[in-house]
Coordinates of C-alpha atoms in Angstrom, one line a residue:
M23 CA 84.5 201.3 43.3
D24 CA 81.2 202.1 44.9
I25 CA 81.3 200.9 48.5
S26 CA 77.7 199.7 48.4
L27 CA 78.4 197.5 45.4
L28 CA 81.5 196.1 47.2
I29 CA 79.4 195.2 50.3
Y30 CA 76.7 193.6 48.1
K31 CA 79.3 191.4 46.4
L32 CA 80.9 190.4 49.7
L33 CA 77.4 189.4 51.1
Q34 CA 76.6 187.5 48.0
Q35 CA 79.8 185.5 48.2
S36 CA 79.4 184.8 51.9
S37 CA 75.8 183.6 51.4
T38 CA 76.9 180.9 49.0
T39 CA 80.2 179.8 50.7
S40 CA 80.3 177.5 53.7
T41 CA 82.2 178.7 56.8
F42 CA 82.7 175.2 58.2
Q43 CA 86.3 173.9 58.0
N44 CA 87.0 170.7 56.0
N45 CA 83.7 171.1 54.2
P46 CA 83.8 169.1 50.9
F47 CA 81.4 171.7 49.4
P48 CA 82.9 175.1 50.3
H49 CA 80.9 176.7 47.5
R50 CA 77.2 176.1 47.2
P51 CA 76.0 177.1 43.7
W52 CA 72.6 175.6 44.3
L53 CA 71.9 178.5 46.6
T54 CA 72.6 181.2 43.9
D55 CA 70.1 183.0 41.8
T56 CA 70.5 180.5 39.0
G57 CA 70.5 177.3 41.2
V58 CA 67.8 174.7 41.4
A59 CA 66.4 176.0 44.7
A60 CA 65.9 179.4 43.2
A61 CA 64.3 178.0 40.1
V62 CA 61.8 176.0 42.2
A63 CA 61.1 178.9 44.5
K64 CA 60.3 181.2 41.6
G65 CA 57.7 179.0 40.1
G66 CA 57.3 175.6 41.5
V67 CA 56.7 176.4 45.1
K68 CA 54.4 179.3 44.4
G69 CA 52.5 177.1 42.0
I70 CA 52.1 174.4 44.7
V71 CA 50.8 176.8 47.4
A72 CA 48.5 178.7 45.0
G73 CA 47.3 175.5 43.5
G74 CA 46.5 173.9 46.8
I75 CA 44.4 176.9 48.0
T76 CA 42.7 177.0 44.6
G77 CA 41.8 173.3 44.8
G78 CA 40.2 173.6 48.2
I79 CA 38.0 176.5 47.2
E80 CA 37.0 175.2 43.8
I81 CA 35.8 171.8 45.0
C82 CA 33.5 173.3 47.6
I83 CA 31.8 175.2 44.8
T84 CA 31.5 172.6 42.2
Y85 CA 31.1 169.3 44.0
P86 CA 27.3 168.7 43.5
T87 CA 27.8 168.6 39.7
E88 CA 30.6 166.0 40.2
Y89 CA 28.3 164.0 42.4
V90 CA 25.5 163.9 39.8
K91 CA 27.9 163.1 37.0
T92 CA 29.3 160.1 38.9
Q93 CA 25.8 158.8 39.8
L94 CA 24.7 158.9 36.2
Q95 CA 27.9 157.1 35.0
L96 CA 27.4 154.3 37.6
D97 CA 23.7 154.0 36.8
A98 CA 22.5 150.9 34.8
K99 CA 21.3 151.3 31.2
S100 CA 17.8 149.9 31.8
G101 CA 15.8 147.5 34.0
I102 CA 15.2 147.6 37.7
D103 CA 18.7 148.7 38.5
K104 CA 18.3 151.9 36.6
Q105 CA 17.6 154.7 39.1
Y106 CA 17.7 158.0 37.2
T107 CA 16.3 159.3 33.9
G108 CA 18.7 162.2 33.8
A109 CA 20.6 164.8 35.7
W110 CA 17.6 166.7 37.1
D111 CA 15.9 163.4 38.2
C112 CA 19.2 162.5 40.0
I113 CA 19.2 165.9 41.8
T114 CA 15.5 165.8 42.8
K115 CA 15.7 162.2 44.1
T116 CA 18.8 162.8 46.0
I117 CA 17.4 165.9 47.8
K118 CA 14.1 164.1 48.4
N119 CA 15.7 161.0 49.9
R120 CA 18.8 162.5 51.6
G121 CA 18.2 166.2 51.8
F122 CA 20.2 169.0 50.1
F123 CA 23.5 168.0 51.6
G124 CA 23.1 164.6 50.1
L125 CA 24.5 166.2 47.0
Y126 CA 27.7 166.7 49.1
R127 CA 28.0 163.1 50.1
G128 CA 31.7 162.2 49.6
L129 CA 32.9 165.8 49.6
S130 CA 35.4 165.2 52.4
V131 CA 37.1 162.6 50.2
L132 CA 37.5 165.1 47.3
L133 CA 38.4 167.9 49.6
Y134 CA 41.3 166.0 51.1
G135 CA 42.4 165.0 47.6
S136 CA 41.7 168.2 45.7
I137 CA 44.2 170.3 47.6
P138 CA 47.2 168.0 46.9
K139 CA 45.9 167.3 43.4
S140 CA 45.7 171.0 42.4
A141 CA 49.0 171.6 44.2
V142 CA 50.8 168.9 42.2
R143 CA 49.1 170.0 39.0
F144 CA 50.1 173.7 39.1
G145 CA 53.4 173.1 40.7
S146 CA 54.4 170.6 38.0
F147 CA 53.1 172.9 35.3
E148 CA 55.0 175.9 36.6
K149 CA 58.2 173.9 36.8
M150 CA 57.8 172.4 33.3
K151 CA 56.9 175.8 32.0
E152 CA 60.3 177.1 33.4
L153 CA 62.2 174.2 31.8
L154 CA 60.4 174.4 28.4
A155 CA 60.1 178.2 28.0
G156 CA 62.1 179.9 25.3
P157 CA 64.6 182.7 25.8
D158 CA 61.8 185.2 25.7
G159 CA 60.0 183.3 28.6
K160 CA 57.2 182.2 26.3
L161 CA 55.9 178.7 25.6
T162 CA 55.1 177.4 22.2
K163 CA 51.8 175.6 21.7
K164 CA 53.6 172.3 21.5
N165 CA 55.5 173.0 24.8
S166 CA 52.5 174.2 26.6
F167 CA 50.7 171.0 25.5
L168 CA 53.7 169.0 26.8
A169 CA 53.9 170.9 30.1
G170 CA 50.2 170.2 30.6
L171 CA 50.7 166.5 29.7
C172 CA 53.4 166.2 32.4
A173 CA 51.3 168.0 35.0
G174 CA 48.3 165.7 34.4
T175 CA 50.5 162.6 34.6
A176 CA 52.0 163.7 37.9
E177 CA 48.6 164.5 39.5
A178 CA 47.2 161.2 38.2
I179 CA 49.9 159.2 39.9
F180 CA 50.4 161.1 43.1
A181 CA 46.8 162.3 43.9
V182 CA 44.0 161.6 41.5
T183 CA 43.9 157.8 41.2
P184 CA 43.7 157.0 45.0
M185 CA 41.4 159.9 45.6
E186 CA 39.0 159.1 42.7
T187 CA 38.9 155.4 43.6
I188 CA 37.9 156.2 47.2
K189 CA 35.4 158.9 46.0
V190 CA 33.7 156.6 43.5
K191 CA 33.4 153.8 46.1
F192 CA 31.9 156.2 48.6
I193 CA 29.3 157.4 46.1
N194 CA 28.6 153.9 45.0
D195 CA 28.2 152.8 48.6
Q196 CA 25.4 155.4 49.0
R197 CA 23.5 153.8 46.2
S198 CA 23.1 150.6 48.3
P199 CA 20.1 150.2 50.7
N200 CA 22.4 150.0 53.7
P201 CA 25.6 152.1 53.2
K202 CA 28.5 150.6 55.1
Y203 CA 30.9 153.6 55.2
R204 CA 30.2 155.8 58.2
G205 CA 32.7 158.5 57.4
F206 CA 35.9 159.4 55.6
L207 CA 38.4 157.6 57.9
H208 CA 36.1 154.6 58.5
G209 CA 35.5 154.3 54.7
V210 CA 39.2 154.7 53.8
G211 CA 40.1 152.0 56.4
M212 CA 37.5 149.6 55.1
I213 CA 38.5 150.2 51.4
T214 CA 42.2 149.7 52.1
R215 CA 41.6 146.5 54.1
E216 CA 39.2 145.1 51.5
Y217 CA 41.0 146.1 48.3
G218 CA 44.6 146.8 49.3
I219 CA 46.9 149.3 47.8
R220 CA 46.5 147.7 44.4
G221 CA 42.8 148.1 44.7
I222 CA 43.1 151.8 45.4
Y223 CA 45.2 152.2 42.3
Q224 CA 42.6 150.5 40.1
G225 CA 42.1 152.4 36.9
L226 CA 45.6 154.0 37.0
V227 CA 46.1 153.8 33.3
P228 CA 42.8 155.4 32.2
T229 CA 43.3 158.0 35.0
I230 CA 46.7 158.9 33.6
L231 CA 45.2 159.1 30.1
K232 CA 42.3 161.2 31.3
Q233 CA 44.3 163.6 33.5
S234 CA 47.2 164.0 31.1
S235 CA 44.9 164.7 28.1
N236 CA 42.8 167.0 30.3
Q237 CA 45.6 169.2 31.4
A238 CA 47.4 169.1 28.1
I239 CA 44.2 170.4 26.3
R240 CA 43.3 172.9 29.1
F241 CA 46.8 174.4 29.6
C242 CA 47.5 174.5 25.9
T243 CA 44.1 176.1 25.1
I244 CA 44.2 178.8 27.9
E245 CA 47.9 179.7 27.3
T246 CA 47.1 180.1 23.5
L247 CA 44.0 182.2 24.3
K248 CA 46.0 184.4 26.7
D249 CA 48.8 184.9 24.2
W250 CA 46.2 185.9 21.6
Y251 CA 44.6 188.4 24.0
R252 CA 47.9 190.0 24.9
G253 CA 48.8 190.3 21.2
G254 CA 52.5 189.7 21.9
D255 CA 52.8 192.1 24.8
K256 CA 53.4 190.0 28.0
D257 CA 52.7 193.1 30.2
V258 CA 49.1 193.2 29.2
V259 CA 46.9 192.4 32.2
I260 CA 44.1 190.0 31.5
P261 CA 40.9 190.7 33.5
K262 CA 39.7 187.9 35.7
V263 CA 36.4 187.6 33.9
V264 CA 38.2 187.0 30.6
T265 CA 40.4 184.4 32.3
G266 CA 37.3 182.7 33.5
I267 CA 35.8 182.7 29.9
F268 CA 39.1 181.3 28.6
G269 CA 39.0 178.6 31.3
A270 CA 35.5 177.6 30.4
I271 CA 36.5 177.2 26.8
A272 CA 39.5 175.1 27.8
G273 CA 37.3 173.0 30.0
A274 CA 34.7 172.4 27.2
C275 CA 37.5 171.3 24.8
S276 CA 38.8 168.7 27.3
V277 CA 35.3 167.3 28.0
F278 CA 34.6 166.5 24.3
G279 CA 38.1 165.1 24.0
N280 CA 38.1 162.6 26.8
T281 CA 34.6 161.7 28.2
P282 CA 34.9 158.1 27.1
I283 CA 38.2 157.8 29.1
D284 CA 36.4 159.3 32.1
V285 CA 33.5 156.7 31.8
V286 CA 36.0 153.8 31.7
K287 CA 38.0 155.2 34.6
T288 CA 34.8 155.5 36.7
R289 CA 33.7 151.9 36.0
M290 CA 37.2 150.6 36.8
Q291 CA 37.1 152.4 40.2
G292 CA 33.5 151.5 41.2
L293 CA 32.4 148.7 43.6
E294 CA 31.7 146.4 40.6
A295 CA 35.2 146.9 39.1
A296 CA 36.0 143.2 39.8
K297 CA 33.8 142.1 36.8
Y298 CA 36.3 143.8 34.4
K299 CA 39.7 142.1 33.8
N300 CA 41.3 145.4 32.8
S301 CA 40.6 148.7 31.2
L302 CA 40.4 147.2 27.7
D303 CA 37.9 144.5 28.9
C304 CA 35.9 147.3 30.5
V305 CA 35.8 149.1 27.1
R306 CA 34.8 145.9 25.4
Q307 CA 32.0 145.1 27.8
I308 CA 30.5 148.6 27.7
W309 CA 30.5 148.5 23.9
M310 CA 29.0 145.0 23.7
N311 CA 26.4 145.4 26.4
E312 CA 25.4 149.1 26.4
G313 CA 26.5 150.4 23.0
P314 CA 28.9 153.2 22.0
M315 CA 26.7 156.1 23.4
A316 CA 27.3 154.7 26.9
F317 CA 30.8 156.1 26.6
Y318 CA 29.3 159.6 26.7
K319 CA 27.1 159.0 29.8
G320 CA 27.1 162.0 32.0
T321 CA 28.5 164.4 29.3
I322 CA 26.0 167.2 30.0
P323 CA 26.5 167.4 33.8
R324 CA 30.2 166.9 33.3
L325 CA 30.3 169.7 30.7
S326 CA 28.6 172.1 33.1
R327 CA 30.8 171.0 36.0
V328 CA 34.1 171.1 34.1
C329 CA 33.4 174.5 32.4
L330 CA 32.5 176.0 35.8
D331 CA 35.4 174.2 37.5
V332 CA 38.1 175.2 35.1
A333 CA 36.8 178.8 34.8
I334 CA 36.8 179.2 38.6
T335 CA 40.1 177.3 39.0
F336 CA 42.1 179.6 36.7
M337 CA 40.5 182.8 38.0
I338 CA 41.4 181.8 41.6
Y339 CA 44.8 180.5 40.7
D340 CA 45.8 183.6 38.7
S341 CA 44.6 185.8 41.6
F342 CA 46.7 184.0 44.2
K343 CA 49.7 183.7 41.8
E344 CA 49.6 187.5 41.2
L345 CA 49.3 188.1 45.0
F346 CA 52.3 185.8 45.7
D347 CA 54.4 187.5 42.9
R348 CA 53.9 190.8 44.7
I349 CA 54.5 189.7 48.3
W350 CA 56.8 186.6 47.7
P351 CA 59.7 187.8 45.5

C-alpha cells in the first residue's frame, strides 16, 4: 500500500476520534467531510460572511432612493399635510431644508441592520440551496423559489422587521417640526421604551410576506437566468455586468409583485401605526380613504432603487463568493 495513503487515512481517523478516556462520543462523524459542520462551512458560513459585506456596501450606495421612497409612502394624499408632489420634489426640498446629507438621514439604522439582514438572507439561501439541490448540484425553478422564500422569511424575522420599524420611525420623526431623536442609540432607546418589543415587531406579518415574496421572486429569477446563460454548462463564467443585468430584472419583477405589501408594511411601522388595528385594517383604511392606487405609492423611486440595489447586491455578492471559494476551501 502507498505509505502516503496510509498516513492520510490514519490522520483522517485521528481527526474524527476523541483521545479522551471514557468519552461517550469516541467517534465524531459531525467533523467529517459529510457532517453538518462541513456542510455549513461549505456554503452557509461563506454566504453569511459574503452577504454581510455585501449588505454594508450596497446600502451606502442606494440609501437616498430608499429615503425618498419612504417619504412618499408616508406622505398624505392631499390637503395641508401633503408635503411632496413627487420624487424629484422630495429630493429638492430635502436638500434645500437639510442639505445633501439630509438624504442620508436614518442611514445608520439601515447600515446596522443591512449587514445582518444580508448575512441572514444569503446564509439561509446557500444552506437551503444545499439541502434542496439535486444530485447534479442544480436547483429546479420550484426549489430555487422555495429556497428564496425561506431566506426571505428568515431575514424578516431576525433582522428586517425591527430594523425597518426603527428606520421608518426615524424618517417619520424627521417630518415633524421638532425631531425628538438625536441619534441612533438615543432613538432606539426612546422607541424601545415608548413602544416596547411588541412595538418594534409591528408589521411582522406584512414584512414576512414582503421579504419572502421578494427573495423568492429574485432568487428564482436570477438562478433561472443564470442557468439559461450557462446553457447547461455549470463551468461557464458569467460576467459581472451580466449578473448585474440579471439582478436588475429580478428586482423589477419583485417590485411589481409586492409593492402593495410594502406600502402596508410601511404604514404599520410608522409613527401613526396606532390608528390601524392590524394589517387587514390598514389595507381597508387605505382602500376606503385613499383609493386602490395608494397601494402603489412610491413605485417609481422603489423601482429605481430596487433594480440598482439588487443588481449591485448580486454583483458584489458573487465577487466575494468567488473570492472565498478560492481562498477558503
